[in-house]
GROMACS .gro file of C-alpha atoms in nm:
model
  221
    1VAL     CA    1   2.516  -7.826  -8.648
    2ALA     CA    2   2.503  -7.987  -8.304
    3LYS     CA    3   2.769  -7.749  -8.177
    4MET     CA    4   2.578  -7.455  -8.315
    5GLU     CA    5   2.263  -7.573  -8.140
    6ASN     CA    6   2.453  -7.615  -7.810
    7MET     CA    7   2.602  -7.269  -7.838
    8TYR     CA    8   2.257  -7.127  -7.909
    9GLU     CA    9   2.109  -7.302  -7.609
   10ASN     CA   10   2.394  -7.177  -7.387
   11VAL     CA   11   2.335  -6.821  -7.504
   12VAL     CA   12   1.962  -6.855  -7.440
   13ASP     CA   13   2.027  -6.999  -7.091
   14LEU     CA   14   2.273  -6.721  -7.010
   15LYS     CA   15   2.025  -6.460  -7.129
   16THR     CA   16   1.751  -6.619  -6.927
   17ARG     CA   17   1.966  -6.628  -6.613
   18ARG     CA   18   2.063  -6.265  -6.662
   19GLU     CA   19   1.700  -6.169  -6.708
   20ASN     CA   20   1.607  -6.366  -6.399
   21GLU     CA   21   1.886  -6.200  -6.199
   22VAL     CA   22   1.773  -5.857  -6.315
   23GLU     CA   23   1.412  -5.940  -6.229
   24ASP     CA   24   1.513  -6.067  -5.886
   25ALA     CA   25   1.717  -5.752  -5.824
   26LEU     CA   26   1.423  -5.534  -5.928
   27GLN     CA   27   1.185  -5.726  -5.704
   28LEU     CA   28   1.429  -5.698  -5.412
   29GLN     CA   29   1.464  -5.325  -5.468
   30ARG     CA   30   1.086  -5.284  -5.495
   31GLY     CA   31   1.053  -5.476  -5.171
   32LYS     CA   32   1.301  -5.249  -4.989
   33ARG     CA   33   1.154  -4.918  -5.102
   34PRO     CA   34   0.832  -4.939  -4.895
   35GLU     CA   35   1.035  -5.042  -4.591
   36GLU     CA   36   1.279  -4.753  -4.641
   37ARG     CA   37   0.993  -4.509  -4.686
   38HIS     CA   38   0.834  -4.642  -4.368
   39LEU     CA   39   1.158  -4.592  -4.174
   40LYS     CA   40   1.199  -4.240  -4.309
   41LEU     CA   41   0.840  -4.151  -4.221
   42LYS     CA   42   0.888  -4.298  -3.877
   43ALA     CA   43   1.205  -4.091  -3.824
   44VAL     CA   44   1.030  -3.773  -3.941
   45TRP     CA   45   0.732  -3.845  -3.714
   46MET     CA   46   0.958  -3.901  -3.414
   47SER     CA   47   1.143  -3.577  -3.485
   48LEU     CA   48   0.818  -3.382  -3.512
   49THR     CA   49   0.688  -3.544  -3.195
   50THR     CA   50   1.006  -3.449  -3.008
   51VAL     CA   51   0.988  -3.090  -3.130
   52LEU     CA   52   0.620  -3.063  -3.035
   53LEU     CA   53   0.689  -3.214  -2.693
   54VAL     CA   54   0.972  -2.970  -2.626
   55ALA     CA   55   0.753  -2.680  -2.742
   56LEU     CA   56   0.473  -2.798  -2.513
   57ILE     CA   57   0.710  -2.819  -2.215
   58VAL     CA   58   0.844  -2.469  -2.287
   59MET     CA   59   0.489  -2.334  -2.315
   60CYS     CA   60   0.392  -2.498  -1.985
   61VAL     CA   61   0.696  -2.350  -1.809
   62LEU     CA   62   0.628  -2.005  -1.952
   63PHE     CA   63   0.262  -2.029  -1.857
   64TYR     CA   64   0.357  -2.130  -1.503
   65TYR     CA   65   0.591  -1.836  -1.453
   66LEU     CA   66   0.354  -1.592  -1.620
   67THR     CA   67   0.075  -1.718  -1.394
   68GLN     CA   68   0.298  -1.680  -1.088
   69GLU     CA   69   0.392  -1.327  -1.193
   70ARG     CA   70   0.028  -1.241  -1.256
   71ASP     CA   71  -0.075  -1.378  -0.916
   72GLU     CA   72   0.200  -1.177  -0.745
   73LEU     CA   73   0.087  -0.860  -0.922
   74ILE     CA   74  -0.273  -0.926  -0.820
   75LYS     CA   75  -0.169  -0.983  -0.458
   76GLU     CA   76   0.039  -0.666  -0.463
   77LYS     CA   77  -0.249  -0.462  -0.605
   78LEU     CA   78  -0.492  -0.608  -0.352
   79SER     CA   79  -0.248  -0.534  -0.072
   80LYS     CA   80  -0.207  -0.175  -0.187
   81ALA     CA   81  -0.583  -0.139  -0.227
   82ARG     CA   82  -0.642  -0.262   0.128
   83PHE     CA   83  -0.361  -0.038   0.253
   84TRP     CA   84  -0.496   0.277   0.092
   85GLY     CA   85  -0.845   0.182   0.205
   86LYS     CA   86  -0.719   0.177   0.563
   87LEU     CA   87  -0.557   0.514   0.511
   88LEU     CA   88  -0.878   0.668   0.383
   89ARG     CA   89  -1.068   0.530   0.681
   90ALA     CA   90  -0.795   0.666   0.910
   91ARG     CA   91  -0.840   1.025   0.791
   92THR     CA   92  -1.025   1.132   1.102
   93PRO     CA   93  -1.023   1.464   1.289
   94GLY     CA   94  -0.710   1.520   1.494
   95MET     CA   95  -0.460   1.444   1.216
   96ARG     CA   96  -0.345   1.721   0.987
   97THR     CA   97  -0.074   1.581   0.758
   98PHE     CA   98  -0.048   1.252   0.568
   99LEU     CA   99   0.284   1.157   0.410
  100TYR     CA  100   0.438   0.853   0.241
  101PHE     CA  101   0.806   0.762   0.283
  102GLY     CA  102   0.993   0.438   0.214
  103SER     CA  103   0.729   0.170   0.264
  104SER     CA  104   0.529   0.344   0.538
  105PHE     CA  105   0.255   0.602   0.571
  106TYR     CA  106   0.291   0.878   0.831
  107SER     CA  107   0.030   1.103   0.984
  108ILE     CA  108   0.098   1.404   1.208
  109SER     CA  109  -0.145   1.516   1.474
  110ASN     CA  110  -0.284   1.868   1.492
  111GLU     CA  111  -0.319   1.855   1.869
  112GLN     CA  112  -0.096   1.769   2.164
  113LYS     CA  113  -0.132   1.480   2.408
  114PRO     CA  114   0.081   1.279   2.653
  115TRP     CA  115   0.284   0.988   2.517
  116ASN     CA  116   0.043   0.710   2.620
  117GLU     CA  117  -0.261   0.893   2.484
  118SER     CA  118  -0.073   0.972   2.164
  119ARG     CA  119   0.006   0.606   2.117
  120ALA     CA  120  -0.357   0.513   2.182
  121GLU     CA  121  -0.462   0.757   1.909
  122CYS     CA  122  -0.225   0.589   1.663
  123ARG     CA  123  -0.335   0.238   1.757
  124GLY     CA  124  -0.696   0.340   1.716
  125ARG     CA  125  -0.615   0.413   1.352
  126GLY     CA  126  -0.443   0.077   1.295
  127ALA     CA  127  -0.098   0.234   1.327
  128ASP     CA  128   0.148   0.309   1.610
  129LEU     CA  129   0.390   0.577   1.715
  130VAL     CA  130   0.672   0.609   1.463
  131VAL     CA  131   0.961   0.360   1.483
  132ILE     CA  132   1.284   0.498   1.334
  133ASN     CA  133   1.490   0.229   1.161
  134SER     CA  134   1.746   0.431   0.965
  135LEU     CA  135   1.920   0.767   0.942
  136GLU     CA  136   1.715   0.842   0.630
  137GLU     CA  137   1.392   0.792   0.822
  138GLN     CA  138   1.533   0.997   1.113
  139GLU     CA  139   1.609   1.286   0.875
  140PHE     CA  140   1.260   1.257   0.728
  141ILE     CA  141   1.093   1.276   1.073
  142HIS     CA  142   1.334   1.550   1.187
  143ASN     CA  143   1.205   1.782   0.914
  144LEU     CA  144   0.834   1.732   0.980
  145THR     CA  145   0.780   1.936   1.297
  146ILE     CA  146   0.962   2.112   1.583
  147ARG     CA  147   0.878   1.871   1.866
  148THR     CA  148   0.707   1.534   1.843
  149TRP     CA  149   0.669   1.206   2.028
  150ILE     CA  150   0.827   0.895   1.877
  151GLY     CA  151   0.760   0.534   1.970
  152LEU     CA  152   1.059   0.482   2.202
  153THR     CA  153   1.038   0.422   2.578
  154ASP     CA  154   1.210   0.258   2.874
  155ASN     CA  155   0.888   0.216   3.074
  156GLU     CA  156   0.944  -0.157   3.122
  157GLN     CA  157   1.299  -0.129   3.257
  158GLU     CA  158   1.488   0.188   3.336
  159GLY     CA  159   1.766   0.248   3.085
  160VAL     CA  160   1.655  -0.031   2.848
  161TRP     CA  161   1.507   0.148   2.550
  162LYS     CA  162   1.258  -0.033   2.330
  163TRP     CA  163   1.044   0.063   2.035
  164VAL     CA  164   0.667   0.018   2.047
  165ASP     CA  165   0.699  -0.284   1.814
  166GLY     CA  166   0.905  -0.461   2.084
  167SER     CA  167   1.242  -0.428   1.912
  168PRO     CA  168   1.539  -0.298   2.116
  169LEU     CA  169   1.710   0.030   2.034
  170THR     CA  170   2.026  -0.050   1.834
  171GLU     CA  171   2.113   0.296   1.703
  172GLY     CA  172   1.993   0.618   1.857
  173TYR     CA  173   2.013   0.988   1.777
  174PHE     CA  174   2.009   1.139   2.125
  175HIS     CA  175   2.125   1.493   2.189
  176LYS     CA  176   2.448   1.543   2.381
  177ASN     CA  177   2.412   1.434   2.747
  178GLU     CA  178   2.082   1.261   2.666
  179PRO     CA  179   1.924   1.048   2.790
  180ASN     CA  180   2.022   1.206   3.118
  181GLY     CA  181   1.895   0.927   3.340
  182LEU     CA  182   1.625   1.116   3.527
  183LYS     CA  183   1.397   0.858   3.685
  184TRP     CA  184   1.063   0.953   3.535
  185GLU     CA  185   1.179   1.062   3.190
  186ASN     CA  186   1.080   0.740   3.016
  187CYS     CA  187   0.954   0.862   2.677
  188VAL     CA  188   1.141   1.012   2.383
  189GLU     CA  189   1.074   1.317   2.171
  190ILE     CA  190   1.247   1.466   1.868
  191ARG     CA  191   1.341   1.832   1.913
  192HIS     CA  192   1.412   2.006   1.586
  193ASP     CA  193   1.476   2.331   1.776
  194TRP     CA  194   1.774   2.180   1.960
  195SER     CA  195   1.986   2.109   1.657
  196ASP     CA  196   1.985   2.152   1.283
  197LYS     CA  197   2.153   1.812   1.265
  198SER     CA  198   1.909   1.525   1.249
  199SER     CA  199   2.158   1.285   1.404
  200ASN     CA  200   2.147   1.430   1.758
  201ASN     CA  201   1.807   1.568   1.851
  202TRP     CA  202   1.637   1.303   2.066
  203ASN     CA  203   1.545   1.385   2.424
  204ASP     CA  204   1.401   1.171   2.703
  205LEU     CA  205   1.107   1.340   2.866
  206LEU     CA  206   0.829   1.289   3.120
  207CYS     CA  207   0.562   1.083   2.945
  208ASN     CA  208   0.278   1.303   3.076
  209VAL     CA  209   0.400   1.606   2.881
  210SER     CA  210   0.165   1.691   2.594
  211LEU     CA  211   0.324   1.701   2.249
  212ILE     CA  212   0.235   1.651   1.886
  213TRP     CA  213   0.276   1.289   1.779
  214ILE     CA  214   0.349   1.104   1.454
  215CYS     CA  215   0.181   0.776   1.365
  216GLU     CA  216   0.339   0.524   1.129
  217GLN     CA  217   0.163   0.248   0.940
  218SER     CA  218   0.364   0.002   0.734
  219GLU     CA  219   0.239  -0.072   0.384
  220LEU     CA  220   0.281  -0.445   0.465
  221ALA     CA  221   0.072  -0.427   0.780
   0.00000   0.00000   0.00000
């Protein structure tokens, strides 16, 4: 009987220990679950925060460049508006043709004057005698009229040709045997009637000869 009682007690103790172990395991698991959920929520929150931060940075960069582009467009439109405003104000008697080529506006006189007076007329309109910077521009001017003053002179030093903007002549389109070195021929004309080729129709001439002139005003001026 005593043995039976001992065996019963051992079984009860074993059952109790097992129940206690199970209970402890359940309590430990219940204790971990809130902590695990907290860590998961924290990880999700950090991921969302990172994504939002990256999106915000991208939006700021896009906004910056869009703003820059908008400002540039506004400046360009204002510049063009001022430019065309000047052109409208420049449409005074004495000029007959207004043309646009490259990035400049050209006006051709309907009367003839000496080189210095022609330049003064251009400057009075916020422009200057035409400065030819390329063969394309030379061809364009060549086809406008038969004879015209351009903004090239060696008034300051004989044989040293300069444009009215102060730049030296680097490539010219003089006719054969021109400039011929005559002392007082210090201004340059284009003569369409000398050659059908635009690349060789410049002539140095006395500055007091009266000719048609062409004014040029840069769009960026």
